């Protein structure tokens, strides 16, 4: 029975990667893949899925392209002959797309989240600093207003004293002339009934 041939889209589906990612891996590590072409379409043997998974796994460890290629080649040399592997591949159930984890995508997502958290922390720190400056300005404004209020209260007390003084003076002016003279000289009213 001949081995099933896979297109880039099939490999992408089985590995959970995008077709573009699989194409980039095939271009970067072309010497690791065997394929035949029909027109512009490349057809790969089933073992290409395993190679792509290994490449993703090794790339996620931060190895250079040369180190990844060397590692995959050493694994290929240690691998058992192709026939038993074909049997395992035919009997094994393919992993669902959700189960295949693209480590690079996860790392990029984590890095993006870390950058976002750092950005938010900086914004929070700037906001806290602005609020502290604002609080200082509010305290200064409150102190100035309190000082103005104190001065106005003092002025109002002086005005109240003047109002009382003028009220007394007006009361004096409103008294009949004889009563004013008596008050001025300290004599009581000696009128009798």
XYZ file of N, CA, C and O in Angstrom:
772
model
N 0.848 -1.175 0.000
C 0.000 0.000 0.000
C 0.893 1.237 0.000
O 1.801 1.354 0.797
N 0.631 2.172 -0.896
C 1.483 3.346 -1.026
C 1.137 4.364 0.056
O 0.001 4.445 0.512
N 2.145 5.138 0.417
C 1.979 6.137 1.467
C 1.137 7.299 0.944
O 1.245 7.695 -0.210
N 0.317 7.815 1.797
C -0.534 8.943 1.436
C 0.328 10.184 1.258
O 1.222 10.454 2.042
N 0.039 10.967 0.231
C 0.779 12.209 -0.008
C -0.069 13.388 0.489
O -1.289 13.400 0.336
N 0.625 14.356 1.070
C -0.054 15.492 1.687
C 0.361 16.805 1.028
O 1.522 17.002 0.678
N -0.608 17.695 0.895
C -0.313 19.045 0.413
C -0.011 19.920 1.637
O -0.235 19.515 2.779
N 0.451 21.127 1.383
C 0.769 22.075 2.469
C -0.449 22.269 3.381
O -0.326 22.263 4.606
N -1.615 22.407 2.793
C -2.837 22.601 3.579
C -3.121 21.421 4.490
O -3.589 21.603 5.622
N -2.866 20.197 3.994
C -3.075 19.000 4.829
C -2.124 18.998 6.029
O -2.523 18.688 7.159
N -0.868 19.347 5.764
C 0.129 19.383 6.846
C -0.270 20.457 7.867
O -0.194 20.237 9.082
N -0.707 21.604 7.357
C -1.130 22.688 8.251
C -2.281 22.217 9.134
O -2.292 22.463 10.350
N -3.252 21.530 8.544
C -4.408 21.038 9.310
C -3.975 20.033 10.380
O -4.436 20.093 11.522
N -3.092 19.138 10.021
C -2.665 18.099 10.964
C -1.775 18.636 12.086
O -1.746 18.070 13.183
N -1.051 19.714 11.809
C -0.141 20.262 12.825
C -0.738 21.435 13.590
O -0.187 21.858 14.604
N -1.839 21.979 13.078
C -2.440 23.129 13.741
C -1.771 24.445 13.398
O -2.044 25.472 14.025
N -0.897 24.435 12.420
C -0.224 25.662 11.987
C -0.989 26.281 10.826
O -1.828 25.644 10.211
N -0.641 27.521 10.500
C -1.222 28.133 9.302
C -0.462 27.615 8.084
O 0.693 27.173 8.186
N -1.112 27.683 6.939
C -0.441 27.249 5.706
C 0.806 28.084 5.469
O 1.830 27.568 5.020
N 0.739 29.370 5.761
C 1.888 30.257 5.574
C 3.061 29.806 6.439
O 4.205 29.776 5.986
N 2.785 29.428 7.687
C 3.857 28.952 8.575
C 4.495 27.678 8.032
O 5.722 27.525 8.067
N 3.675 26.772 7.527
C 4.213 25.524 6.966
C 5.064 25.828 5.727
O 6.164 25.283 5.574
N 4.576 26.732 4.877
C 5.364 27.108 3.685
C 6.719 27.687 4.081
O 7.746 27.360 3.477
N 6.712 28.557 5.099
C 7.972 29.158 5.557
C 8.925 28.087 6.090
O 10.133 28.139 5.824
N 8.395 27.128 6.843
C 9.249 26.046 7.358
C 9.833 25.217 6.221
O 11.019 24.869 6.237
N 9.004 24.916 5.227
C 9.480 24.119 4.085
C 10.553 24.892 3.318
O 11.568 24.318 2.914
N 10.359 26.188 3.140
C 11.363 26.992 2.437
C 12.649 27.074 3.244
O 13.744 26.909 2.700
N 12.529 27.319 4.551
C 13.717 27.482 5.394
C 14.496 26.180 5.519
O 15.729 26.175 5.480
N 13.795 25.070 5.661
C 14.442 23.774 5.882
C 14.180 22.834 4.702
O 13.883 21.655 4.887
N 14.294 23.341 3.497
C 13.974 22.590 2.280
C 14.715 21.255 2.208
O 14.149 20.247 1.790
N 15.966 21.234 2.673
C 16.772 20.012 2.555
C 16.251 18.883 3.455
O 16.613 17.716 3.246
N 15.408 19.203 4.439
C 14.884 18.170 5.333
C 13.659 17.462 4.749
O 13.258 16.413 5.240
N 13.036 18.068 3.736
C 11.792 17.532 3.198
C 12.030 16.851 1.853
O 12.801 17.319 1.028
N 11.314 15.748 1.684
C 11.261 15.121 0.356
C 9.845 15.339 -0.160
O 8.878 15.280 0.606
N 9.726 15.645 -1.439
C 8.415 15.897 -2.025
C 8.513 15.747 -3.528
O 9.599 15.721 -4.107
N 7.363 15.650 -4.134
C 7.299 15.677 -5.597
C 6.316 16.764 -5.972
O 5.465 17.156 -5.171
N 6.455 17.282 -7.164
C 5.588 18.379 -7.586
C 4.710 17.942 -8.745
O 5.133 17.170 -9.608
N 3.493 18.421 -8.711
C 2.576 18.277 -9.837
C 2.174 19.706 -10.186
O 1.421 20.352 -9.436
N 2.736 20.218 -11.277
C 2.526 21.624 -11.606
C 3.230 22.475 -10.551
O 4.418 22.323 -10.315
N 2.469 23.311 -9.891
C 3.044 24.158 -8.839
C 2.795 23.589 -7.442
O 3.222 24.151 -6.448
N 2.105 22.463 -7.360
C 1.738 21.871 -6.072
C 2.795 20.870 -5.636
O 3.181 19.991 -6.394
N 3.232 21.011 -4.386
C 4.189 20.071 -3.800
C 3.406 19.041 -2.996
O 2.537 19.389 -2.200
N 3.759 17.769 -3.186
C 3.140 16.678 -2.437
C 4.207 16.030 -1.558
O 5.251 15.599 -2.038
N 3.913 15.969 -0.256
C 4.867 15.486 0.735
C 4.437 14.135 1.274
O 3.244 13.842 1.380
N 5.405 13.313 1.683
C 5.045 12.054 2.354
C 4.512 12.362 3.758
O 4.704 13.458 4.285
N 3.873 11.391 4.373
C 3.271 11.598 5.705
C 4.297 11.985 6.765
O 3.964 12.678 7.723
N 5.545 11.549 6.589
C 6.562 11.886 7.593
C 6.827 13.391 7.663
O 7.408 13.883 8.630
N 6.364 14.161 6.685
C 6.546 15.617 6.709
C 5.837 16.232 7.918
O 6.295 17.234 8.467
N 4.736 15.607 8.341
C 4.008 16.114 9.511
C 4.910 16.021 10.747
O 5.007 16.975 11.532
N 5.581 14.893 10.906
C 6.486 14.709 12.047
C 7.638 15.711 11.982
O 7.998 16.330 12.997
N 8.184 15.921 10.803
C 9.298 16.863 10.650
C 8.850 18.279 11.010
O 9.550 19.006 11.715
N 7.672 18.663 10.532
C 7.156 20.009 10.841
C 6.962 20.159 12.348
O 7.336 21.182 12.929
N 6.406 19.141 12.990
C 6.214 19.214 14.450
C 7.551 19.344 15.179
O 7.693 20.104 16.141
N 8.542 18.591 14.731
C 9.873 18.688 15.342
C 10.463 20.079 15.139
O 11.061 20.652 16.057
N 10.295 20.620 13.929
C 10.826 21.955 13.643
C 10.186 23.006 14.553
O 10.871 23.886 15.079
N 8.881 22.909 14.722
C 8.181 23.867 15.594
C 8.673 23.723 17.021
O 8.957 24.717 17.698
N 8.801 22.482 17.479
C 9.255 22.236 18.835
C 10.669 22.781 19.050
O 10.929 23.484 20.026
N 11.564 22.500 18.132
C 12.948 22.940 18.268
C 13.074 24.451 18.089
O 13.869 25.099 18.775
N 12.308 25.024 17.185
C 12.355 26.485 16.979
C 11.890 27.202 18.236
O 12.394 28.272 18.569
N 10.939 26.603 18.934
C 10.428 27.211 20.167
C 11.438 27.196 21.298
O 11.294 27.906 22.281
N 12.470 26.419 21.182
C 13.503 26.352 22.225
C 14.577 27.415 22.036
O 15.533 27.471 22.803
N 14.448 28.237 20.999
C 15.396 29.323 20.783
C 16.652 28.905 20.036
O 17.657 29.617 20.074
N 16.621 27.759 19.360
C 17.787 27.322 18.592
C 17.859 28.076 17.267
O 16.844 28.539 16.744
N 19.070 28.183 16.713
C 19.225 28.810 15.396
C 18.741 27.834 14.334
O 18.574 26.630 14.596
N 18.555 28.332 13.110
C 18.083 27.483 12.016
C 19.054 26.322 11.772
O 18.633 25.183 11.536
N 20.347 26.602 11.851
C 21.351 25.546 11.632
C 21.278 24.488 12.728
O 21.377 23.289 12.462
N 21.103 24.928 13.979
C 21.007 23.984 15.097
C 19.743 23.139 14.985
O 19.767 21.934 15.249
N 18.645 23.778 14.563
C 17.390 23.040 14.389
C 17.571 21.976 13.324
O 17.199 20.808 13.507
N 18.141 22.368 12.199
C 18.331 21.423 11.092
C 19.234 20.268 11.519
O 18.949 19.097 11.239
N 20.316 20.579 12.222
C 21.232 19.546 12.701
C 20.523 18.586 13.656
O 20.692 17.366 13.564
N 19.708 19.130 14.545
C 18.981 18.311 15.515
C 17.990 17.379 14.815
O 17.892 16.196 15.147
N 17.255 17.909 13.822
C 16.283 17.076 13.098
C 16.996 15.979 12.325
O 16.546 14.836 12.298
N 18.121 16.319 11.725
C 18.882 15.298 10.983
C 19.378 14.208 11.930
O 19.349 13.031 11.589
N 19.833 14.566 13.130
C 20.328 13.556 14.071
C 19.183 12.664 14.541
O 19.359 11.472 14.751
N 17.993 13.215 14.688
C 16.830 12.425 15.082
C 16.457 11.476 13.945
O 16.097 10.324 14.181
N 16.548 11.966 12.697
C 16.226 11.108 11.547
C 17.180 9.907 11.480
O 16.769 8.807 11.169
N 18.469 10.144 11.814
C 19.443 9.049 11.776
C 19.148 8.018 12.866
O 19.373 6.838 12.685
N 18.637 8.487 14.005
C 18.347 7.579 15.108
C 17.004 6.888 14.939
O 16.695 5.941 15.635
N 16.179 7.388 14.043
C 14.829 6.850 13.880
C 14.882 5.425 13.346
O 15.776 5.059 12.596
N 13.902 4.624 13.728
C 13.844 3.254 13.213
C 13.512 3.279 11.722
O 13.133 4.307 11.182
N 13.663 2.159 11.059
C 13.367 2.103 9.626
C 11.944 2.596 9.347
O 11.065 2.545 10.195
N 11.723 3.016 8.119
C 10.468 3.653 7.735
C 9.251 2.735 7.849
O 8.182 3.181 8.171
N 9.373 1.451 7.556
C 8.205 0.572 7.549
C 7.459 0.538 8.876
O 6.278 0.761 8.899
N 8.132 0.298 10.019
C 7.377 0.310 11.262
C 6.735 1.680 11.526
O 5.639 1.756 12.040
N 7.429 2.736 11.154
C 6.874 4.061 11.374
C 5.601 4.245 10.554
O 4.649 4.857 11.004
N 5.564 3.685 9.334
C 4.367 3.805 8.502
C 3.195 3.117 9.180
O 2.084 3.616 9.175
N 3.459 1.963 9.754
C 2.393 1.241 10.433
C 1.825 2.063 11.582
O 0.638 2.152 11.759
N 2.708 2.656 12.377
C 2.257 3.454 13.510
C 1.458 4.645 13.004
O 0.423 4.978 13.526
N 1.948 5.265 11.939
C 1.273 6.441 11.410
C -0.125 6.084 10.909
O -1.054 6.865 11.051
N -0.282 4.918 10.306
C -1.592 4.546 9.777
C -2.569 4.170 10.888
O -3.751 4.395 10.762
N -2.072 3.588 11.957
C -2.977 3.140 13.003
C -3.234 4.227 14.062
O -4.209 4.150 14.781
N -2.344 5.192 14.149
C -2.506 6.239 15.171
C -3.572 7.237 14.733
O -3.676 7.586 13.567
N -4.372 7.666 15.703
C -5.396 8.676 15.399
C -4.717 10.042 15.348
O -3.913 10.357 16.220
N -5.028 10.842 14.315
C -4.406 12.172 14.252
C -4.916 13.041 15.398
O -6.052 12.912 15.843
N -4.037 13.863 15.879
C -4.418 14.759 16.975
C -5.390 15.807 16.459
O -5.254 16.288 15.340
N -6.374 16.168 17.268
C -7.262 17.259 16.845
C -6.470 18.558 16.775
O -5.479 18.739 17.475
N -6.938 19.459 15.939
C -6.236 20.723 15.733
C -6.067 21.459 17.065
O -5.034 22.057 17.328
N -7.075 21.386 17.945
C -7.007 22.082 19.224
C -5.894 21.550 20.108
O -5.375 22.256 20.966
N -5.513 20.268 19.926
C -4.517 19.653 20.798
C -3.094 19.988 20.369
O -2.163 19.868 21.156
N -2.918 20.382 19.130
C -1.581 20.700 18.648
C -1.266 22.132 19.058
O -1.980 23.060 18.733
N -0.211 22.288 19.801
C 0.122 23.608 20.340
C 1.287 24.189 19.556
O 2.320 23.564 19.400
N 1.077 25.380 19.051
C 2.148 26.076 18.360
C 2.883 26.919 19.386
O 2.414 27.976 19.796
N 4.019 26.412 19.811
C 4.780 27.053 20.878
C 5.162 28.479 20.522
O 5.114 29.374 21.371
N 5.501 28.713 19.282
C 5.892 30.058 18.872
C 4.732 31.041 19.051
O 4.919 32.154 19.526
N 3.529 30.634 18.679
C 2.361 31.506 18.834
C 2.134 31.804 20.313
O 1.847 32.939 20.696
N 2.289 30.796 21.161
C 2.116 30.990 22.602
C 3.171 31.955 23.134
O 2.855 32.869 23.895
N 4.433 31.766 22.706
C 5.497 32.657 23.161
C 5.240 34.087 22.701
O 5.441 35.039 23.464
N 4.811 34.252 21.455
C 4.512 35.597 20.950
C 3.355 36.216 21.731
O 3.379 37.405 22.055
N 2.351 35.404 22.022
C 1.206 35.911 22.788
C 1.644 36.331 24.187
O 1.265 37.407 24.662
N 2.455 35.504 24.833
C 2.951 35.843 26.171
C 3.795 37.108 26.120
O 3.642 37.998 26.954
N 4.676 37.200 25.114
C 5.517 38.394 24.985
C 4.656 39.626 24.751
O 4.909 40.694 25.341
N 3.635 39.492 23.917
C 2.729 40.615 23.651
C 1.999 41.019 24.935
O 1.869 42.200 25.246
N 1.548 40.019 25.704
C 0.857 40.306 26.962
C 1.803 40.971 27.971
O 1.410 41.882 28.688
N 3.062 40.495 28.013
C 4.041 41.097 28.925
C 4.301 42.551 28.545
O 4.398 43.414 29.415
N 4.415 42.811 27.218
C 4.611 44.198 26.770
C 3.406 45.045 27.150
O 3.542 46.177 27.597
N 2.214 44.495 26.981
C 0.987 45.228 27.306
C 0.920 45.520 28.809
O 0.568 46.618 29.231
N 1.278 44.516 29.624
C 1.283 44.700 31.081
C 2.295 45.770 31.471
O 2.009 46.637 32.301
N 3.492 45.723 30.861
C 4.517 46.732 31.158
C 4.014 48.120 30.767
O 4.193 49.087 31.514
N 3.369 48.199 29.610
C 2.822 49.485 29.147
C 1.752 49.990 30.119
O 1.740 51.174 30.488
N 0.865 49.100 30.538
C -0.183 49.490 31.484
C 0.412 49.899 32.829
O -0.076 50.838 33.466
N 1.472 49.202 33.260
C 2.127 49.558 34.528
C 2.742 50.945 34.425
O 2.653 51.743 35.368
N 3.367 51.254 33.263
C 3.931 52.592 33.067
C 2.828 53.641 33.085
O 2.986 54.700 33.702
N 1.721 53.350 32.393
C 0.601 54.294 32.391
C 0.058 54.500 33.804
O -0.247 55.628 34.196
N -0.047 53.417 34.556
C -0.539 53.499 35.928
C 0.395 54.344 36.786
O -0.055 55.175 37.582
N 1.701 54.158 36.604
C 2.678 54.927 37.367
C 2.599 56.407 36.994
O 2.640 57.280 37.872
N 2.475 56.703 35.694
C 2.319 58.095 35.262
C 1.045 58.696 35.859
O 1.047 59.828 36.342
N -0.029 57.924 35.825
C -1.308 58.403 36.364
C -1.191 58.664 37.865
O -1.692 59.676 38.368
N -0.513 57.763 38.587
C -0.321 57.940 40.026
C 0.487 59.208 40.295
O 0.143 60.000 41.176
N 1.531 59.416 39.509
C 2.369 60.613 39.665
C 1.548 61.875 39.403
O 1.638 62.854 40.157
N 0.737 61.860 38.345
C -0.118 63.005 38.036
C -1.102 63.278 39.176
O -1.354 64.434 39.533
N -1.683 62.206 39.731
C -2.639 62.372 40.824
C -1.954 62.954 42.063
O -2.539 63.756 42.784
N -0.699 62.536 42.327
C 0.024 63.083 43.473
C 0.277 64.572 43.266
O 0.094 65.373 44.191
N 0.697 64.953 42.052
C 0.915 66.371 41.754
C -0.396 67.153 41.878
O -0.423 68.269 42.403
N -1.461 66.546 41.391
C -2.776 67.187 41.472
C -3.193 67.374 42.931
O -3.734 68.422 43.301
N -2.927 66.379 43.762
C -3.278 66.469 45.180
C -2.498 67.597 45.848
O -3.053 68.356 46.665
N -1.217 67.752 45.486
C -0.414 68.843 46.047
C -1.008 70.190 45.624
O -1.156 71.099 46.448
N -1.366 70.292 44.346
C -1.971 71.546 43.857
C -3.290 71.830 44.574
O -3.572 72.973 44.937
N -4.102 70.794 44.793
C -5.370 70.979 45.495
C -5.138 71.440 46.932
O -5.848 72.319 47.438
N -4.145 70.826 47.596
C -3.845 71.234 48.972
C -3.395 72.695 49.015
O -3.806 73.454 49.898
N -2.558 73.089 48.057
C -2.101 74.481 48.008
C -3.283 75.419 47.751
O -3.397 76.467 48.393
N -4.146 75.042 46.813
C -5.324 75.869 46.514
C -6.229 75.957 47.744
O -6.758 77.033 48.067
N -6.404 74.837 48.445
C -7.228 74.827 49.652
C -6.629 75.732 50.728
O -7.354 76.489 51.391
N -5.298 75.672 50.879
C -4.634 76.535 51.858
C -4.833 78.008 51.496
O -5.092 78.845 52.379
N -4.702 78.324 50.201
C -4.916 79.714 49.775
C -6.353 80.147 50.058
O -6.600 81.246 50.553
N -7.310 79.273 49.734
C -8.717 79.609 49.987
C -8.990 79.766 51.481
O -9.740 80.660 51.891
N -8.380 78.907 52.282
C -8.565 79.009 53.736
C -8.005 80.338 54.232
O -8.610 81.005 55.075
N -6.842 80.748 53.713
C -6.251 82.033 54.092
C -7.159 83.197 53.706
O -7.368 84.130 54.504
N -7.718 83.124 52.496
C -8.646 84.175 52.058
C -9.886 84.222 52.959
O -10.350 85.292 53.330
N -10.404 83.039 53.280
C -11.589 82.972 54.133
C -11.302 83.579 55.501
O -12.109 84.350 56.039
N -10.118 83.262 56.051
C -9.748 83.817 57.361
C -9.668 85.339 57.284
O -10.166 86.043 58.173
N -9.029 85.865 56.226
C -8.918 87.321 56.074
C -10.300 87.962 55.910
O -10.584 89.017 56.490
N -11.172 87.306 55.152
C -12.521 87.855 54.959
C -13.318 87.837 56.258
O -14.071 88.769 56.548
N -13.137 86.788 57.048
C -13.830 86.734 58.339
C -13.338 87.850 59.256
O -14.127 88.471 59.976
N -12.018 88.101 59.221
C -11.481 89.206 60.022
C -12.076 90.531 59.546
O -12.469 91.376 60.354
N -12.130 90.699 58.223
C -12.695 91.936 57.674
C -14.175 92.068 58.039
O -14.654 93.154 58.368
N -14.895 90.937 57.993
C -16.310 90.976 58.362
C -16.485 91.351 59.835
O -17.411 92.083 60.195
N -15.588 90.874 60.693
C -15.665 91.223 62.116
C -15.451 92.730 62.302
O -16.157 93.380 63.077
N -14.481 93.278 61.538
C -14.233 94.722 61.620
C -15.444 95.484 61.110
O -15.895 96.466 61.723
N -16.004 95.022 59.976
C -17.191 95.675 59.413
C -18.345 95.602 60.411
O -19.078 96.583 60.607
N -18.510 94.457 61.070
C -19.591 94.299 62.053
C -19.403 95.281 63.202
O -20.379 95.880 63.682
N -18.157 95.486 63.639
C -17.892 96.450 64.693
C -18.258 97.863 64.228
O -18.870 98.641 64.968
N -17.897 98.186 63.004
C -18.235 99.510 62.465
C -19.746 99.667 62.329
O -20.296 100.741 62.609
N -20.427 98.623 61.898
C -21.890 98.695 61.769
C -22.507 98.951 63.137
O -23.394 99.801 63.287
N -22.022 98.211 64.165
C -22.529 98.433 65.523
C -22.271 99.876 65.968
O -23.139 100.535 66.553
N -21.064 100.366 65.690
C -20.713 101.738 66.069
C -21.652 102.728 65.388
O -22.195 103.635 66.031
N -21.844 102.570 64.065
C -22.714 103.505 63.341
C -24.175 103.374 63.788
O -24.899 104.371 63.855
N -24.598 102.153 64.114
C -25.969 101.981 64.645
C -26.127 102.765 65.940
O -27.144 103.451 66.156
N -25.150 102.686 66.836
C -25.210 103.438 68.096
C -25.220 104.942 67.815
O -25.981 105.688 68.441
N -24.385 105.341 66.864
C -24.343 106.765 66.525
C -25.684 107.222 65.948
O -26.164 108.311 66.264
N -26.293 106.411 65.144
C -27.591 106.754 64.555
C -28.668 106.805 65.643
O -29.553 107.642 65.603
N -28.571 105.869 66.593
C -29.527 105.887 67.706
C -29.388 107.204 68.482
O -30.387 107.809 68.881
N -28.153 107.616 68.680
C -27.905 108.868 69.391
C -28.471 110.050 68.620
O -29.068 110.951 69.201
N -28.278 110.024 67.321
C -28.759 111.130 66.491
C -30.279 111.157 66.490
O -30.902 112.238 66.469
N -30.881 110.012 66.553
C -32.336 109.937 66.492
C -32.991 110.362 67.810
O -34.179 110.646 67.847
N -32.269 110.410 68.900
C -32.830 110.820 70.185
C -33.168 112.323 70.142
O -32.497 113.103 69.457
N -34.160 112.716 70.912
C -34.443 114.145 70.993
C -33.239 114.891 71.554
O -32.437 114.337 72.297
N -33.119 116.130 71.242
C -31.955 116.936 71.602
C -31.750 116.998 73.110
O -30.624 116.900 73.603
N -32.807 117.161 73.894
C -32.695 117.254 75.341
C -32.141 115.953 75.913
O -31.282 115.989 76.794
N -32.581 114.811 75.409
C -32.105 113.505 75.885
C -30.627 113.338 75.562
O -29.870 112.815 76.385
N -30.198 113.803 74.437
C -28.785 113.699 74.066
C -27.909 114.511 75.016
O -26.843 114.062 75.420
N -28.398 115.695 75.351
C -27.630 116.548 76.255
C -27.534 115.872 77.610
O -26.472 115.852 78.232
N -28.633 115.366 78.117
C -28.613 114.693 79.412
C -27.642 113.510 79.404
O -26.925 113.298 80.369
N -27.652 112.727 78.332
C -26.747 111.554 78.261
C -25.306 112.013 78.196
O -24.438 111.369 78.763
N -25.087 113.071 77.483
C -23.729 113.564 77.333
C -23.170 114.029 78.668
O -22.024 113.761 79.001
N -23.982 114.688 79.448
C -23.502 115.216 80.723
C -23.776 114.269 81.884
O -23.520 114.593 83.023
N -24.331 113.143 81.651
C -24.500 112.112 82.650
C -25.651 112.350 83.586
O -25.706 111.729 84.636
N -26.534 113.221 83.268
C -27.656 113.452 84.158
C -28.810 112.570 83.738
O -29.055 112.405 82.563
N -29.486 112.058 84.653
C -30.660 111.238 84.367
C -31.847 112.147 84.062
O -31.805 113.327 84.257
N -32.839 111.580 83.585
C -34.046 112.356 83.312
C -34.755 112.576 84.610
O -35.102 111.639 85.331
N -34.961 113.825 84.951
C -35.564 114.146 86.228
C -37.031 114.446 86.130
O -37.578 115.075 86.985
N -37.612 114.052 85.100
C -39.035 114.332 84.937
C -39.843 113.500 85.899
O -39.580 112.315 86.075
N -40.801 114.107 86.400
C -41.725 113.367 87.241
C -43.098 113.515 86.678
O -43.441 114.560 86.168
N -43.813 112.518 86.765
C -45.099 112.406 86.367
C -46.077 113.256 86.087
O -46.834 113.561 85.464
